[in-house]
Short mmCIF file of C-alpha atoms in Angstrom, two decimals:
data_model
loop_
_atom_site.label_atom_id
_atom_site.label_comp_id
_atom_site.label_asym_id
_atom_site.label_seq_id
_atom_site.Cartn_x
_atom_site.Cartn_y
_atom_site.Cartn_z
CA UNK A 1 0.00 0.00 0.00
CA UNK A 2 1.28 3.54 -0.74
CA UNK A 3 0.68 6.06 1.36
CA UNK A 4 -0.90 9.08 0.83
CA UNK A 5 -1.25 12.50 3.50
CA UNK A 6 -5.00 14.18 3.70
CA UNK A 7 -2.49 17.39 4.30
CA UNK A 8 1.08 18.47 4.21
CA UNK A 9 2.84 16.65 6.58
CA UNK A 10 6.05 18.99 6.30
CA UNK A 11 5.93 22.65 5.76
CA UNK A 12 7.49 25.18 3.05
CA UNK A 13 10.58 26.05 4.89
CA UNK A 14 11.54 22.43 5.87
CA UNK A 15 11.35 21.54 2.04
CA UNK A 16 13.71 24.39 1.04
CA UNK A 17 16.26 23.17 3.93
CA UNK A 18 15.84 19.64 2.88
CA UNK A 19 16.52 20.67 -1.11
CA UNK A 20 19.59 22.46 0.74
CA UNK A 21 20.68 19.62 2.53
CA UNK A 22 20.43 17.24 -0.12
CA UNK A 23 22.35 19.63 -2.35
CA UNK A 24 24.65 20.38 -0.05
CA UNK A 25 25.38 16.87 0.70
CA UNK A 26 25.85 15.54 -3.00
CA UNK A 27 28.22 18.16 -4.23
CA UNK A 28 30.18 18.59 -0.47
CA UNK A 29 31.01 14.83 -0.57
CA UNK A 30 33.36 15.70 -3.88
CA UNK A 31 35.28 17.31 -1.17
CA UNK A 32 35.36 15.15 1.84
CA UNK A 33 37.80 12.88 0.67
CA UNK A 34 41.11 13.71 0.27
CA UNK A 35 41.51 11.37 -3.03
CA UNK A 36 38.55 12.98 -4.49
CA UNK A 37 39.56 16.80 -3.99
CA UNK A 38 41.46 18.64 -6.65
CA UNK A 39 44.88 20.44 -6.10
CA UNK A 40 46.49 22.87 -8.59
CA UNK A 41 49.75 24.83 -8.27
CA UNK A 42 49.71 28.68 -6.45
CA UNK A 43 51.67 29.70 -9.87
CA UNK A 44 50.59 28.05 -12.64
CA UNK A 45 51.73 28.89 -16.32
CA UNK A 46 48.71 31.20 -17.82
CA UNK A 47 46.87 29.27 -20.53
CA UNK A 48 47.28 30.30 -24.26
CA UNK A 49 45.34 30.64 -27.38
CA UNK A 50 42.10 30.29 -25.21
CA UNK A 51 42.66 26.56 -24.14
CA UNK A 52 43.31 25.15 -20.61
CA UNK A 53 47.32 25.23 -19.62
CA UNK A 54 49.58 22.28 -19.34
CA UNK A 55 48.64 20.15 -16.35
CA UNK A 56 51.49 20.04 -13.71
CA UNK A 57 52.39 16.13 -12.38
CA UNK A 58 51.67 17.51 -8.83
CA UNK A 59 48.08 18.38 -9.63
CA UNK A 60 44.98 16.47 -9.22
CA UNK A 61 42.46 17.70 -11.87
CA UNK A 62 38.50 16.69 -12.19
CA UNK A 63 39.44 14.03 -15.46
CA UNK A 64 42.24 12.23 -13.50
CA UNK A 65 40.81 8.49 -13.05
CA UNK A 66 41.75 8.31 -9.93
CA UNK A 67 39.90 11.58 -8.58
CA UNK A 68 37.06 10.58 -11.03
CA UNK A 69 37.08 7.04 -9.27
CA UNK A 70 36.96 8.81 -5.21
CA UNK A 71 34.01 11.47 -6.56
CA UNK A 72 31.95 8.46 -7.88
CA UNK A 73 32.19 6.58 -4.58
CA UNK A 74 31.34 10.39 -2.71
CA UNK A 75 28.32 10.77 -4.66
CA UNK A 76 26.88 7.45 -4.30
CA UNK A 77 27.02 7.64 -0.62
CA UNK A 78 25.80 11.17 -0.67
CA UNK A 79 22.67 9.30 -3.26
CA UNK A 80 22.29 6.48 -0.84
CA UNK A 81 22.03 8.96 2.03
CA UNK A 82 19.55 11.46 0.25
CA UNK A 83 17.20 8.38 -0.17
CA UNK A 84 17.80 7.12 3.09
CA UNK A 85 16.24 10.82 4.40
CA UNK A 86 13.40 10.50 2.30
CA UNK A 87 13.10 7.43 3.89
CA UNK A 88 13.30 8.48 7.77
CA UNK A 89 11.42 11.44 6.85
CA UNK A 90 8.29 9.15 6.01
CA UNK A 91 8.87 6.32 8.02
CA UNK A 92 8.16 9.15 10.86
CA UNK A 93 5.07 9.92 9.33
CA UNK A 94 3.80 6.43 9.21
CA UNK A 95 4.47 5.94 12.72
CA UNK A 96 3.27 2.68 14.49
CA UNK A 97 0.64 1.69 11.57
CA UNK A 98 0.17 -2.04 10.59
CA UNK A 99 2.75 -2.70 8.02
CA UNK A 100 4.90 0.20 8.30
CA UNK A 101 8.09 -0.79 7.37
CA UNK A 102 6.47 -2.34 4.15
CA UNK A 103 4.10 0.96 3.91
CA UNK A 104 7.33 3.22 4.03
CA UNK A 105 9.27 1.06 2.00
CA UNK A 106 6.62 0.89 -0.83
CA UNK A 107 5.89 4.70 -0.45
CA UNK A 108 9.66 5.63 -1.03
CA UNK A 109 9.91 3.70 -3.78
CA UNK A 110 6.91 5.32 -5.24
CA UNK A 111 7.55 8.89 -4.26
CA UNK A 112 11.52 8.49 -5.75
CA UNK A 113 10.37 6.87 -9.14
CA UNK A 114 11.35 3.54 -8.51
CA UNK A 115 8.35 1.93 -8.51
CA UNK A 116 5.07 3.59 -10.70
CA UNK A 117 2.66 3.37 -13.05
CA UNK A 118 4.23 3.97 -15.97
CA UNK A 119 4.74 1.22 -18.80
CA UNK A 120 8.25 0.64 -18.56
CA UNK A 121 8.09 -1.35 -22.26
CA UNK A 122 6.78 2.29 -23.49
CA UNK A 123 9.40 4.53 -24.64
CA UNK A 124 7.30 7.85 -25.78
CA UNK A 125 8.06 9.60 -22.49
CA UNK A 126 12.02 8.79 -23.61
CA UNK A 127 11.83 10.10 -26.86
CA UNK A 128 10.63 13.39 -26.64
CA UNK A 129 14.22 14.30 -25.42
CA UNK A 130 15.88 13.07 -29.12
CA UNK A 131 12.68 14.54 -30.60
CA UNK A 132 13.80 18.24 -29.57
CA UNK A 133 17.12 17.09 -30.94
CA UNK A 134 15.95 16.46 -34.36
CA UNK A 135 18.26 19.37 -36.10
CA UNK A 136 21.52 18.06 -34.72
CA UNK A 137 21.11 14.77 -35.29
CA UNK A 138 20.34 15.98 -39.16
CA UNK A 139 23.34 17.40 -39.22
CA UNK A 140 25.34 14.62 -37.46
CA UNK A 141 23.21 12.29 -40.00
CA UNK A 142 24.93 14.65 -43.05
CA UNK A 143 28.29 14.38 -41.83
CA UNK A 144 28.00 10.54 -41.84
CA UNK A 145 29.00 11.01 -38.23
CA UNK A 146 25.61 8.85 -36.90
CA UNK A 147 25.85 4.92 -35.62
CA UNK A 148 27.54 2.79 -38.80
CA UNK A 149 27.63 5.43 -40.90
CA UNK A 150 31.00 6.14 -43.04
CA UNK A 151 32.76 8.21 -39.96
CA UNK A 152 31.48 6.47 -36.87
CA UNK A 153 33.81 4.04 -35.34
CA UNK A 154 33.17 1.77 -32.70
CA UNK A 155 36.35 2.02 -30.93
CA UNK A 156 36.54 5.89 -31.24
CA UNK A 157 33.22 6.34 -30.76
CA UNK A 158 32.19 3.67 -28.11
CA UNK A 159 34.85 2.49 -26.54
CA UNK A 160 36.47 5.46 -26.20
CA UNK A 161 34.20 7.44 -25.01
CA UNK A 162 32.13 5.32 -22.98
CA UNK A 163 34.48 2.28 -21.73
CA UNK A 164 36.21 5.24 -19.91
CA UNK A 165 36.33 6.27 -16.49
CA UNK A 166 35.31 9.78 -17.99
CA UNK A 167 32.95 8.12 -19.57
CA UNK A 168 31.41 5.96 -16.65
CA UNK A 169 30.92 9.50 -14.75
CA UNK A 170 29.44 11.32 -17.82
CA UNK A 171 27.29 8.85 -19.61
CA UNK A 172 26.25 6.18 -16.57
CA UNK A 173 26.60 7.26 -12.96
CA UNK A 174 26.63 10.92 -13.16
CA UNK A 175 23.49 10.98 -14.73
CA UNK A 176 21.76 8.84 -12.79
CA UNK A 177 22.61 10.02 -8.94
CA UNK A 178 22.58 13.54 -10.12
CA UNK A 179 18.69 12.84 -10.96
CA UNK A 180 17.67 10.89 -8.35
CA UNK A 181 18.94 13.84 -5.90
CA UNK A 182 18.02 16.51 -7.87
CA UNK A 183 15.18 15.21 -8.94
CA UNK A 184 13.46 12.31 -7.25
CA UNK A 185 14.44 13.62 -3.64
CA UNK A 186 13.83 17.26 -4.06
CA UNK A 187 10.60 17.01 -5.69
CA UNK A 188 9.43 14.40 -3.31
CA UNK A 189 9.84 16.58 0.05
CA UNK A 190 8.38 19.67 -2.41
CA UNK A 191 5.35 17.56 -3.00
CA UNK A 192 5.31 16.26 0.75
CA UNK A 193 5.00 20.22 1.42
CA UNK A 194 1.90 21.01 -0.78
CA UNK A 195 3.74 22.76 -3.82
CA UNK A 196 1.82 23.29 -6.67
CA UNK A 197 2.85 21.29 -9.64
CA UNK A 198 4.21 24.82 -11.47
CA UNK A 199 6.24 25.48 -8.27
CA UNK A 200 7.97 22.28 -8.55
CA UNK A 201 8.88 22.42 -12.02
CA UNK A 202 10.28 25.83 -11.49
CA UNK A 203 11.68 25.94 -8.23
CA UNK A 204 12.87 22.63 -7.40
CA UNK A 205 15.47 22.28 -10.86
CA UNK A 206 17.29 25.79 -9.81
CA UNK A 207 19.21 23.38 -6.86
CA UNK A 208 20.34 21.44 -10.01
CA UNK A 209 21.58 24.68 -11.56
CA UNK A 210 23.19 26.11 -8.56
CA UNK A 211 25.02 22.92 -7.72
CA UNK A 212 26.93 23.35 -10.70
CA UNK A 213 28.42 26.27 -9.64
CA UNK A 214 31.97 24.92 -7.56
CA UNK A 215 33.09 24.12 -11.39
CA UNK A 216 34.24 27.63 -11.88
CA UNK A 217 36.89 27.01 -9.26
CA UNK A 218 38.29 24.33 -11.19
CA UNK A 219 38.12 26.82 -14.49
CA UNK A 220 39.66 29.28 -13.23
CA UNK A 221 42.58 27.21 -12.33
CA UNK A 222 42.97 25.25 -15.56
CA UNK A 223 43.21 28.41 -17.30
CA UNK A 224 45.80 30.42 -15.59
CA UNK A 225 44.33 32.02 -12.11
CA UNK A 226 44.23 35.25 -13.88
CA UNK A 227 42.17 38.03 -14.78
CA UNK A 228 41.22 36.47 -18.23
CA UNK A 229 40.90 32.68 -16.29
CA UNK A 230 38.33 34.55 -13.99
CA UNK A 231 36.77 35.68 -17.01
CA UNK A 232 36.05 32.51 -18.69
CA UNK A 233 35.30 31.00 -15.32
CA UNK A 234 32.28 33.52 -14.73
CA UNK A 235 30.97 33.33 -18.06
CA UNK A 236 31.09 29.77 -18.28
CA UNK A 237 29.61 29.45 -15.11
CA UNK A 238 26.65 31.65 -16.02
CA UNK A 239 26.21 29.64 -18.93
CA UNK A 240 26.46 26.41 -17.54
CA UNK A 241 23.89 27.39 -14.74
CA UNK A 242 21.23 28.34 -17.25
CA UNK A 243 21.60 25.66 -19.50
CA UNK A 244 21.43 22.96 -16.32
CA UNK A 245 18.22 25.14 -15.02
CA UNK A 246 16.22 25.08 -18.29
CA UNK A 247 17.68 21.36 -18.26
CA UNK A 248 15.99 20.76 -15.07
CA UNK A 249 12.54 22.47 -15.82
CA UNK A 250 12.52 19.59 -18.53
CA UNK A 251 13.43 16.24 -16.43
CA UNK A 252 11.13 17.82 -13.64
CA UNK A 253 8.39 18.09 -15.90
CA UNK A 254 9.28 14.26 -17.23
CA UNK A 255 9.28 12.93 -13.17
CA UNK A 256 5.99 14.72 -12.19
CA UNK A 257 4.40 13.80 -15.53
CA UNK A 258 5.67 10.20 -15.62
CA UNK A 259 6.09 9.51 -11.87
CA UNK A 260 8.90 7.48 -13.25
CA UNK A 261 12.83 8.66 -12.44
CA UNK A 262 13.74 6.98 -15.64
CA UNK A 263 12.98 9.09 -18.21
CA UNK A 264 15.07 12.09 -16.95
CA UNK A 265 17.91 9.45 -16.74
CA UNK A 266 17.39 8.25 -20.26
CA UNK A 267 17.42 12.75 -21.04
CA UNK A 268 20.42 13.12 -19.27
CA UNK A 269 22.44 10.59 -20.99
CA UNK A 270 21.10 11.61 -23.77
CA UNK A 271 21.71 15.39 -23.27
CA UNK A 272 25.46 14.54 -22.54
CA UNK A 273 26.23 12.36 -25.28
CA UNK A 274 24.65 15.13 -27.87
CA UNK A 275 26.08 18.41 -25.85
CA UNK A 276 24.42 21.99 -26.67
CA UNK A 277 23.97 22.39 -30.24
CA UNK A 278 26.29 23.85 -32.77
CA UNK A 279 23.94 25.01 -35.01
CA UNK A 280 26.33 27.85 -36.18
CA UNK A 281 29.10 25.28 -36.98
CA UNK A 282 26.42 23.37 -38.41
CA UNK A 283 25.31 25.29 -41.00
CA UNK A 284 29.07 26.78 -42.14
CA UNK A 285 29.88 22.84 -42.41
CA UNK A 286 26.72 22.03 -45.25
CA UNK A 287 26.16 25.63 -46.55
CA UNK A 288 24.14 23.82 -49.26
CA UNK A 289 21.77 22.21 -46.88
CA UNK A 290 21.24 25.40 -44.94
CA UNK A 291 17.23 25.40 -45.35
CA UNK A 292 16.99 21.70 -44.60
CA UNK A 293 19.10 22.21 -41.18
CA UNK A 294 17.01 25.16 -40.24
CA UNK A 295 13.86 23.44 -40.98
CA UNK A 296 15.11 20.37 -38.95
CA UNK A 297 15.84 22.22 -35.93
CA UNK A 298 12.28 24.15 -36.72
CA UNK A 299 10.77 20.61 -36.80
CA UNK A 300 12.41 19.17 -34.13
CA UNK A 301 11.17 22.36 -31.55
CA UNK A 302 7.96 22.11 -32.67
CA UNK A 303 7.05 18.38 -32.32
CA UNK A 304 8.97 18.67 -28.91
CA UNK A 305 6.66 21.04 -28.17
CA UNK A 306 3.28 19.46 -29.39
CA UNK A 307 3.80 16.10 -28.08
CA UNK A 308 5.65 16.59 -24.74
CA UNK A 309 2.28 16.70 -23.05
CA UNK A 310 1.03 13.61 -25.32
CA UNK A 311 3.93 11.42 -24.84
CA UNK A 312 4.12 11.90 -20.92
CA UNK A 313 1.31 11.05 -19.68
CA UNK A 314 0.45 8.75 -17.11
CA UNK A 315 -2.82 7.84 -16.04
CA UNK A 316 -3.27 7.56 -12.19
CA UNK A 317 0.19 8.96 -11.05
CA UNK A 318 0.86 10.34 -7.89
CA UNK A 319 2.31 13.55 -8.93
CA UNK A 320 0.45 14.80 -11.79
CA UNK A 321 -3.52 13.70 -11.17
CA UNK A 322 -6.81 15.71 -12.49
CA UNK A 323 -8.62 17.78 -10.22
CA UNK A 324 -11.08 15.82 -9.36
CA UNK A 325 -8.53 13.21 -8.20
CA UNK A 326 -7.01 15.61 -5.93
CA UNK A 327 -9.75 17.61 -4.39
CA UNK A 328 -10.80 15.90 -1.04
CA UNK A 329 -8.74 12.44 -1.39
CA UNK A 330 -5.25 13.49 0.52
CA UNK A 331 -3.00 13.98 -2.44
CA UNK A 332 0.11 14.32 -0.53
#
C-alpha cells in the first residue's frame, strides 16, 4: 500500500532546507575525501590561445581516473544517504501503523520513481528528449558522423568514449545520482510540502543549476588564475547554470508527468552524449543544406513542443492527477 497525507505533513521552509541539505550533501562529498579533492599549483603557467594550460604532475584535476574514481564513490554515498532521508522522513510519518516498514518502504519507492505506473516497455516519455534534438542529429546524419555510418567508429566512438572512467561518470553514474537527488528527492519533500505542480517544475530544478556552480573554481585554475581565467570562469559558469536550469525544468516536468525517475535518466544521458547544439558550426559545415538544417531544428522544436504533453502522460500517477482526483482524497 502507498501512502498518501489528507495534508502536508512537512511545511514550506523544511522543504527548502531539505533541497539544501540534499544539495549540499551531494556536491560537499566531492570534497570530503582527500583522493577525491582537486589540487592545482599557487603559480601556474597562464593558458594560451584560449585553451586550458599544461597540467602540472603535482596536480589532481576533475578528469584524472583516480579523482574521477573517489568522486563516484562520494556521490553514491551522498545518493544512498539522500534516499535514506526520504526514507526516515516518512517512516516518521507512518508511525506505528500495521505494516509500516512495508508501507514506508513501498511509499519511497513510489515517491523516488522507482516503482510507478508507468509502462516501462513504453518509450514515448524517452523520446521526446531526441525529438527536440531532431536538427543536430540531421546534421550529425549529413556528416555521416551517426551509428555505422562512413565516420562512426566503434572504438573511437564507443569504446572510447564510454568504456572510460570519464565516460562511466558522464554517460552512466553521473546521470543517474545527479537525478535521483536533484530530482526524485527534491521534488518528493516539495510535494510532501503542498507545492503546486508549477512550483515544482520551477523551483525545485534551480538546486540542479546552482550545484553546478563549484566548477568555476576548477576553471579558473585550468586556465591560468588570472584576470582572463576569472573571465572565462564567470561566463562559463553563467552559462552552464542556465543551461542545467532550463535542463531541469525539462526532467522535472518528465518525473511529475511520468512519476517514473527513468525518463530524466534516459534525457540526461542523452543530453550529454549530444552536448548543446552547434547550429552555427552546423550550417558553415553544409552551406548547401542550410534550409533543410534550419527546418530540422524548426521541426524538431515544434514536435517537442506538441507532443511533450502527449507522450508523458500517465494515467493515475501520484504527482500529476486531475482535479477531481485531488480535491478531497489526501494527495500528498
Amino acid at each position: 500500500m502507498t501512502l498518501v497525507f489528507p495534508y502536508p505533513p512537512i511545511s514550506t521552509s523544511t522543504a527548502h532546507a531539505l533541497t539544501f541539505l540534499f544539495a549540499f550533501s551531494y556536491v560537499g562529498s566531492l570534497y570530503i575525501s582527500k583522493n577525491a579533492r582537486l589540487s592545482f599549483t599557487s603559480r601556474p603557467r597562464p593558458a594560451a590561445n584560449g585553451v586550458a594550460r599544461e597540467k602540472l604532475s603535482q596536480e589532481r584535476w576533475r578528469d584524472d581516473p583516480d579523482v574521477i574514481r573517489a568522486r563516484l564513490v562520494a556521490v553514491m554515498t551522498a545518493t544512498i544517504f539522500c534516499c535514506a532521508g526520504v526514507f526516515g522522513m516518512l517512516w516518521h510519518f507512518v508511525g506505528d501503523a500495521p505494516d509500516s516498514l512495508t508501507t514506508t518502504f513501498d511509499t519511497t519507492a513510489v515517491r523516488l520513481g522507482f516503482k510507478s505506473h508507468i509502462d516501462l516497455d513504453s518509450i514515448y516519455p524517452h523520446l521526446v528528449t531526441p525529438l527536440l534534438f531532431l536538427g543536430p542529429l540531421y546534421a550529425k546524419w549529413l556528416g555521416s558522423n551517426l551509428p555505422f555510418q562512413k565516420f562512426w567508429s566503434f572504438e573511437t566512438d564507443v569504446v572510447k568514449k564510454f568504456i572510460t572512467w570519464q565516460g562511466v561518470r558522464n554517460f552512466l553514474l553521473a546521470p543517474i545520482t545527479e537525478e535521483v537527488v536533484f530530482r526524485a528527492c527534491v521534488l518528493a519533500v516539495y510535494h510532501l510540502s503542498g507545492a503546486s505542480t508549477k512550483r515544482m517544475i520551477f523551483l525545485g530544478p534551480l538546486a540542479f543549476g546552482m550545484a553546478h556552480i563549484h566548477h568555476a573554481w576548477d576553471t579558473f585554475n585550468r586556465y591560468g588564475r588570472n584576470a582572463s581565467a576569472a573571465k572565462r570562469a564567470i561566463i562559463t559558469t553563467l552559462i552552464q547554470l542556465s543551461y542545467t536550469t532550463l535542463f531541469g525544468f525539462h526532467c522535472s516536468y518528465l518525473f511529475l508527468r511520468t512519476g517514473s525517475i527513468l525518463p530524466p535518466i534516459s534525457a540526461h544521458i542523452f543530453c550529454n552524449i549530444m552536448g548543446l547544439p552547434e547550429i552555427g558550426w552546423e550550417l558553415k559545415r553544409f552551406p548547401k543544406r542550410k534550409n533543410s538544417i534550419l527546418f530540422a531544428y524548426a521541426l524538431g522544436i515544434f514536435g517537442f513542443g506538441y507532443l511533450l504533453g502527449p507522450w508523458t502522460l500517465t494515467p493515475g500517477g501520484l504527482y500529476w492527477r486531475n482535479t477531481q482526483d485531488i480535491v478531497g482524497k489526501g494527495s500528498y
